[in-house]
XYZ file of C-alpha atoms in Angstrom:
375
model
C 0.000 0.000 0.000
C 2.780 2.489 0.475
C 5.896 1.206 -1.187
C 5.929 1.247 -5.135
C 6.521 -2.179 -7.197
C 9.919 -2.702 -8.807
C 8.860 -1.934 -12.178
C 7.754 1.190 -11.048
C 10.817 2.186 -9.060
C 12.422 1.097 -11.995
C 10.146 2.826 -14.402
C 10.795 6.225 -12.360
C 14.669 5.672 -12.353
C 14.307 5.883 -16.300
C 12.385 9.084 -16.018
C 15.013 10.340 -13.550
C 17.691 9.459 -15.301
C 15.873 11.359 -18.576
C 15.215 14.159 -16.766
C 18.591 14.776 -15.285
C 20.763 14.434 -18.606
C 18.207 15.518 -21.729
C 15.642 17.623 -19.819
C 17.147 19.635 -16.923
C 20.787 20.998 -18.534
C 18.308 22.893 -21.037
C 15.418 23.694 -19.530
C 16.378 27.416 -18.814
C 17.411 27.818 -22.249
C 14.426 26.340 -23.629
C 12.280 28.745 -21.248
C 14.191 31.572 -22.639
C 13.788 31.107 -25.933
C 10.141 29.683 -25.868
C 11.187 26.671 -27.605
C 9.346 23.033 -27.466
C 12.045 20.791 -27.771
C 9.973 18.319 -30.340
C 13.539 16.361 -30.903
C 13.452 15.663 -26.612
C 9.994 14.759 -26.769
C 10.320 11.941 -29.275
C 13.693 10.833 -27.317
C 10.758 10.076 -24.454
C 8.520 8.355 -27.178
C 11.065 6.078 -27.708
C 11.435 5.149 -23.972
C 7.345 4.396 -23.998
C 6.575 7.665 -22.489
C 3.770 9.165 -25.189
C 1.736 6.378 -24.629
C 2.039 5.304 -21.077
C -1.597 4.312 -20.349
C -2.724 3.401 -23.705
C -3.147 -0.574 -24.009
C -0.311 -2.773 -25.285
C -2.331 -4.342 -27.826
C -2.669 -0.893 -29.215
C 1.210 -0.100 -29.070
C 0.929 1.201 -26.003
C 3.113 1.190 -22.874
C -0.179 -0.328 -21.091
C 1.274 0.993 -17.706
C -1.214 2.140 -14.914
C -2.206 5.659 -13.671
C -0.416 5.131 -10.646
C 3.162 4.441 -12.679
C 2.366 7.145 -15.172
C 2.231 9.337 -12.461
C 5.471 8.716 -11.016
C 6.892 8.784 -14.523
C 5.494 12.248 -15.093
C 6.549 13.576 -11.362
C 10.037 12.330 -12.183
C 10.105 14.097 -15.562
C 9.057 17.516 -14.194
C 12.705 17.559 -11.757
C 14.259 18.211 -15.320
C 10.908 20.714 -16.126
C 7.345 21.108 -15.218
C 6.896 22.535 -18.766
C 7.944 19.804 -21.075
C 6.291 16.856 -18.246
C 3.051 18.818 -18.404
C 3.494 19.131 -21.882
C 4.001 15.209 -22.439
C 0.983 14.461 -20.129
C -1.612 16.243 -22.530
C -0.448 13.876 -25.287
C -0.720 11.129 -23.551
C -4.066 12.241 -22.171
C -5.287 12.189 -26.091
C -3.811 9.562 -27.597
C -5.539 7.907 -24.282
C -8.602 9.357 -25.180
C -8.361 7.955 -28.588
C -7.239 4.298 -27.489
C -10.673 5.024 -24.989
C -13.729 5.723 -26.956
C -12.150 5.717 -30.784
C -13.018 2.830 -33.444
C -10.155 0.280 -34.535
C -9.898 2.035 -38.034
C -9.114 5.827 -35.845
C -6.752 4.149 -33.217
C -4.576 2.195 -35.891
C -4.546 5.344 -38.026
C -3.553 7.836 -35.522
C -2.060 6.352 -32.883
C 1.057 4.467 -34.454
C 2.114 8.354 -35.163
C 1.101 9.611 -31.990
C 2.776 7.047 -30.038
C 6.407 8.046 -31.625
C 5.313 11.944 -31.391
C 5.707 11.942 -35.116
C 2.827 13.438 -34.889
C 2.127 15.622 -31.612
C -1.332 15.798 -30.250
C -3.528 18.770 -28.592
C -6.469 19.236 -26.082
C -8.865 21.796 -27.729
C -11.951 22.429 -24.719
C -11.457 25.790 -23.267
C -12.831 28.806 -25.391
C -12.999 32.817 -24.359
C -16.328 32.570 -23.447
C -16.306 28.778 -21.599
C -13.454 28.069 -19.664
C -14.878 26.704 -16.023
C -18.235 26.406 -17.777
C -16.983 24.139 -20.186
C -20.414 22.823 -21.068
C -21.332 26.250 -22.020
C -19.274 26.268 -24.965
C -19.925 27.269 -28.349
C -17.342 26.082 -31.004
C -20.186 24.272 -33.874
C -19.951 21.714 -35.383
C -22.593 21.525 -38.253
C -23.251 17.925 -40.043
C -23.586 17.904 -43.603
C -23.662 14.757 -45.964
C -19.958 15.206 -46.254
C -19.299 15.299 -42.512
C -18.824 18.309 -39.655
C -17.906 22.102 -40.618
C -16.366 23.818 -37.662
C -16.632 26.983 -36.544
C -15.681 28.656 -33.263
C -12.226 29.567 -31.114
C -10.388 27.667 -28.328
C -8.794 29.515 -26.322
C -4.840 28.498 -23.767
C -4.310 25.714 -26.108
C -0.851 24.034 -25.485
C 1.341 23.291 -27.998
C -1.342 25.032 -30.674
C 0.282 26.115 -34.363
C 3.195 23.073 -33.091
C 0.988 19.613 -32.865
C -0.435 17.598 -35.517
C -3.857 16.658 -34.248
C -6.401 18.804 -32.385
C -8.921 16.476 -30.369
C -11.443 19.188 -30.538
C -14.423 18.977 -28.630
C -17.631 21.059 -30.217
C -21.510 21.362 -30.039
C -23.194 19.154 -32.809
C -26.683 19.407 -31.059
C -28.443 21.413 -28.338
C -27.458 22.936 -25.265
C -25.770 21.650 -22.716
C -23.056 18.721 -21.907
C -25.529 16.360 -24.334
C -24.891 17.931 -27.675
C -21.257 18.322 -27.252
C -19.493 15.465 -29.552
C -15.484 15.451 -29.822
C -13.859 15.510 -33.395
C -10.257 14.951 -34.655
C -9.073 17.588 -36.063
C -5.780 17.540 -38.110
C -3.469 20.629 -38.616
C -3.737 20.666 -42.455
C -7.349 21.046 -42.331
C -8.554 24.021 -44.956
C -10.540 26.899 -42.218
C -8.018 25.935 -39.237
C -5.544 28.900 -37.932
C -3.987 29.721 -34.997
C -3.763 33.120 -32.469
C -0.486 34.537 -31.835
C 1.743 32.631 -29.095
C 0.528 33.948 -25.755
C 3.231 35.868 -23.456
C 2.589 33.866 -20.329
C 4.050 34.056 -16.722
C 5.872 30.102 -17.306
C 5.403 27.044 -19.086
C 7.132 28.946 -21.417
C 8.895 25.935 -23.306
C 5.498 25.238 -24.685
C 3.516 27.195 -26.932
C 0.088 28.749 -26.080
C -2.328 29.804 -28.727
C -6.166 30.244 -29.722
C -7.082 27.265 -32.210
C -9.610 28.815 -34.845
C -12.389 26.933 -36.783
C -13.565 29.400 -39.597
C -15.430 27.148 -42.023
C -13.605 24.438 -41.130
C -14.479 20.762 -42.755
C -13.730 17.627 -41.136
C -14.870 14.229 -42.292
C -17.463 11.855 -40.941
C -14.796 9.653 -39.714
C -13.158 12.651 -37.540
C -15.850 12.002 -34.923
C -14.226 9.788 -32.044
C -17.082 7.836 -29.834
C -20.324 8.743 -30.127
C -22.136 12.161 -31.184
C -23.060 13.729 -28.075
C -20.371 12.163 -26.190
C -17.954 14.516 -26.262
C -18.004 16.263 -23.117
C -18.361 12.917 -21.229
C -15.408 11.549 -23.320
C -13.730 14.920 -21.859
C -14.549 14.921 -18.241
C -12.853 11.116 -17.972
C -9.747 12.532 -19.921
C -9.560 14.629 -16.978
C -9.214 12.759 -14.003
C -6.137 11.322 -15.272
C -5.472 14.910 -16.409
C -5.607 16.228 -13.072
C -3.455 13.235 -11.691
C -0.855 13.868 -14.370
C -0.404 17.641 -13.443
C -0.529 17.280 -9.674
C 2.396 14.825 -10.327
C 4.046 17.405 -12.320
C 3.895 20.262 -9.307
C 5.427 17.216 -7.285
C 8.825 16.848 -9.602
C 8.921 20.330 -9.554
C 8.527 21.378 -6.118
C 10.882 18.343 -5.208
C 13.460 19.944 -7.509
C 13.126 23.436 -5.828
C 13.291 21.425 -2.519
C 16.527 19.625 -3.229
C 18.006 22.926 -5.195
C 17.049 25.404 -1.687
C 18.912 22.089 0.284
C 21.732 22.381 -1.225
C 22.221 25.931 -1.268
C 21.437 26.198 2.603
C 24.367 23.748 3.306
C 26.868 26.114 1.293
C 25.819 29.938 2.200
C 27.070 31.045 5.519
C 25.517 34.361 7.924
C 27.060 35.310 11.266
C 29.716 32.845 11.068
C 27.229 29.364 10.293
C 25.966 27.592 7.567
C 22.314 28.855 7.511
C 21.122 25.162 7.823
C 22.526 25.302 11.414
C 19.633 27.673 12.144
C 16.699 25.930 13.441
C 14.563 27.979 11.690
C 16.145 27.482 8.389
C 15.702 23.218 9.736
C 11.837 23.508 10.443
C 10.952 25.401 7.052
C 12.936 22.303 5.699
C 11.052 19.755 7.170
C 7.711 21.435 6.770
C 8.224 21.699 2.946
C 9.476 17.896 3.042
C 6.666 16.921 5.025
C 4.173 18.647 2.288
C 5.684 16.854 -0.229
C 5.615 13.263 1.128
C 1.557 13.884 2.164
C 1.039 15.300 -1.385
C 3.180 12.317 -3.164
C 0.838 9.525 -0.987
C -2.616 10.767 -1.510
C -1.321 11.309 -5.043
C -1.004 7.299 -5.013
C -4.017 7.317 -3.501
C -6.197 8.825 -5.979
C -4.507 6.906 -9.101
C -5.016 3.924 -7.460
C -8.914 4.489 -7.329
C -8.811 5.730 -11.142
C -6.606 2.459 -11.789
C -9.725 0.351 -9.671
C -12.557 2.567 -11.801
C -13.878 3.388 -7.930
C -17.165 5.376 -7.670
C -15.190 7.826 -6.094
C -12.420 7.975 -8.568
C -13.499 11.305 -9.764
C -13.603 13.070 -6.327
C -10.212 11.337 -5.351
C -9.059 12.925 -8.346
C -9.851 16.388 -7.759
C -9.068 16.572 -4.169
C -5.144 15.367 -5.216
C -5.167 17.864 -8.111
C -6.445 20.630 -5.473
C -4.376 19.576 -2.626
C -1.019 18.998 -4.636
C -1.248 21.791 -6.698
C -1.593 24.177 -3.911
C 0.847 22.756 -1.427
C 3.730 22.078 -4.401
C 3.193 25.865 -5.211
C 3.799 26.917 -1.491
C 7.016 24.799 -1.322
C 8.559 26.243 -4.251
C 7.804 29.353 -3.121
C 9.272 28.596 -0.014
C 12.157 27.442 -1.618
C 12.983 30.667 -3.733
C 12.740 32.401 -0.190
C 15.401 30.466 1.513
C 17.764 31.439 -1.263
C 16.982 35.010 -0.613
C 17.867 37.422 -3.660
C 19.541 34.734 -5.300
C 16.751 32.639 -5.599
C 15.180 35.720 -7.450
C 17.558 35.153 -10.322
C 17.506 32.740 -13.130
C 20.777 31.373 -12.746
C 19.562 28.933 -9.970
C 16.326 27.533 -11.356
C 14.058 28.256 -8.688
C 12.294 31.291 -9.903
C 11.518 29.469 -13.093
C 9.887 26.598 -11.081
C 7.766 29.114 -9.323
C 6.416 30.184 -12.500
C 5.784 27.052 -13.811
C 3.882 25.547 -11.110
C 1.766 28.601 -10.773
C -0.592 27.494 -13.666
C -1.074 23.914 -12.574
C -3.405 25.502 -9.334
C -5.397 27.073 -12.790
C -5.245 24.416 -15.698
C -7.068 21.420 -15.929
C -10.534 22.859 -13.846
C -9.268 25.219 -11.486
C -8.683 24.124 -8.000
C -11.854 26.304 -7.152
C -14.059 24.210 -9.593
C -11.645 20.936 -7.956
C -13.985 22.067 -4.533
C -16.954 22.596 -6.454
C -16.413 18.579 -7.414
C -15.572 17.265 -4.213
C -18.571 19.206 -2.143
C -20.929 17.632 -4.962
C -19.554 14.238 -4.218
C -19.683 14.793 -0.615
């Protein structure tokens, strides 16, 4: 119940070891120059890692939600950015594996599972973020299939992926007549916003997706018509368990980084980890992390089990992680005093990063708003 099987410690020495050498020596550069490092990204396909909860029989790494999130933690000590990033992909091709028909999943997931092709999560719009069944992206059925119309809005890695899992209103109002639609980059009527200027994730880019006329074949629609936004709520539990893991690598990075650096800087004559102050802010933020990292477990081991609760389990780790992995970076930039104000030492950038995850993926105010409903 509390220790992790040896596949999985082994699984999250292979992320480690990913992290450290192809993730982490960059990941300032990368933030500075808003790159997405698409070459890194299909180093991790190769290792399994774009695919690590679709099925085996589907090419798949056919791992559990309680190993992909130690994968993704592990990942995010080289950079939140680039973990998170990697989650959403997995999160569609997932999706696709999920509710899609054999002839979608061995078209588009062969591609996807490489990142030869790179996949995006288009839900959010200007007008329906929170309110996500309010949304109001069409999708109009002809004899020749769907035209789209409408804008998504904080769409990562928009104007860089392949595929755009889309998800759009084919009938009335409400959760019932949204359907979700595969969407691919070429399509004639599909154009992207300018790349946001955001506070982190900077290695990824941020854009509006727009649907102006848009045609999609019949074939594009994954599931069922009027699916969609059930099809989207399950994509997010695991959602919300892959980016809670992702403030966990991060915060543990800031952690270890502030450890290090209190060890080494001396005031009045000590080491300021001498001061028992400088010890109990230490062990507070360790003690965060370890609650955080079990309940974590917790909650992918009742989306691994398909438990009633599952979804409630899921938000309260997204909501409690999120928040407490923000504090502890924070915390950690403070014990480095001006210098952890500067780039050069990583911490600043971590702040950043993390900062979202208490935003994306249902905010952690809408994460209460599902746990008092389940209560």
């Amino acid at each position: 119940m509390f220790e992790l099987p040896d596949a999985t410690l082994a699984l999250r020495e292979t992320a480690l070891d990913f992290a450290a050498a192809r993730i982490a020596p960059h990941a300032q550069a990368w933030d500075e120059a808003r790159h997405l490092p698409v070459d890194v990204l299909r180093e991790a396909a190769a290792l399994g890692m774009a695919g690590l909860y679709v099925r085996e029989e589907s090419g798949g790494s056919g791992l559990s939600r309680l190993d992909a999130a130690v994968v993704f933690e592990a990942l995010a000590t080289g950079c939140p950015a680039i973990s998170a990033f990697l989650s959403i992909h997995n999160m569609v091709a997932w999706m696709i594996d999920r509710f899609g028909d054999d002839a979608q999943r061995a078209g588009q997931l062969p591609s996807l599972l490489s990142m030869e092709r790179i996949a995006s999560y288009c839900l959010t719009e200007p007008g329906a973020g929170s309110d996500a069944a309010a949304l109001s992206t069409r999708a109009a059925r002809d004899n020749q299939g769907f035209v789209l119309d409408g804008t998504k809005q904080f769409i990562s890695g928009a104007g860089v992926s392949d595929l755009y899992l889309t998800m759009a209103r084919t009938g009335g109002a409400g959760a019932g007549g949204v359907s979700a639609l595969l969407v691919a980059k070429d399509t004639p009527g599909l154009s992207f916003g300018a790349n946001e200027k955001k506070m982190g994730w900077n290695a990824q880019p941020t854009r509006q997706v727009i649907f102006q006329g848009a045609r999609v074949p019949a074939e594009a629609l994954l599931g069922e018509e009027g699916h969609g936004f059930r099809y989207a709520m399950a994509g997010l539990d695991g959602g919300r368990l892959n980016i809670a893991a992702c403030s966990l690598g991060g915060a543990q990075r800031a952690l270890d980084i502030a450890a290090a650096y209190v060890k080494e800087r001396r005031a009045f004559g000590r080491a300021i980890m001498d001061f028992q102050a400088t010890q109990f802010r230490l062990a507070d933020m360790a003690t965060e992390l370890e609650v955080s990292r079990t309940f974590l477990w917790r909650a992918a081991a009742k989306l691994d089990a398909k438990a009633p609760d599952a979804t409630r389990f899921c938000a309260m780790a997204k909501r409690h992680v999120t928040d407490a992995c923000h504090r502890v970076a924070d915390e950690a930039l403070q014990l480095l005093g001006g210098y952890g104000y500067l780039a050069d030492y990583g911490i600043e950038k971590l702040v950043r990063d993390l900062r979202v995850h208490r935003i994306l993926e249902g905010t952690n105010e809408i994460m209460r708003v599902i746990i008092a409903r389940g209560m």
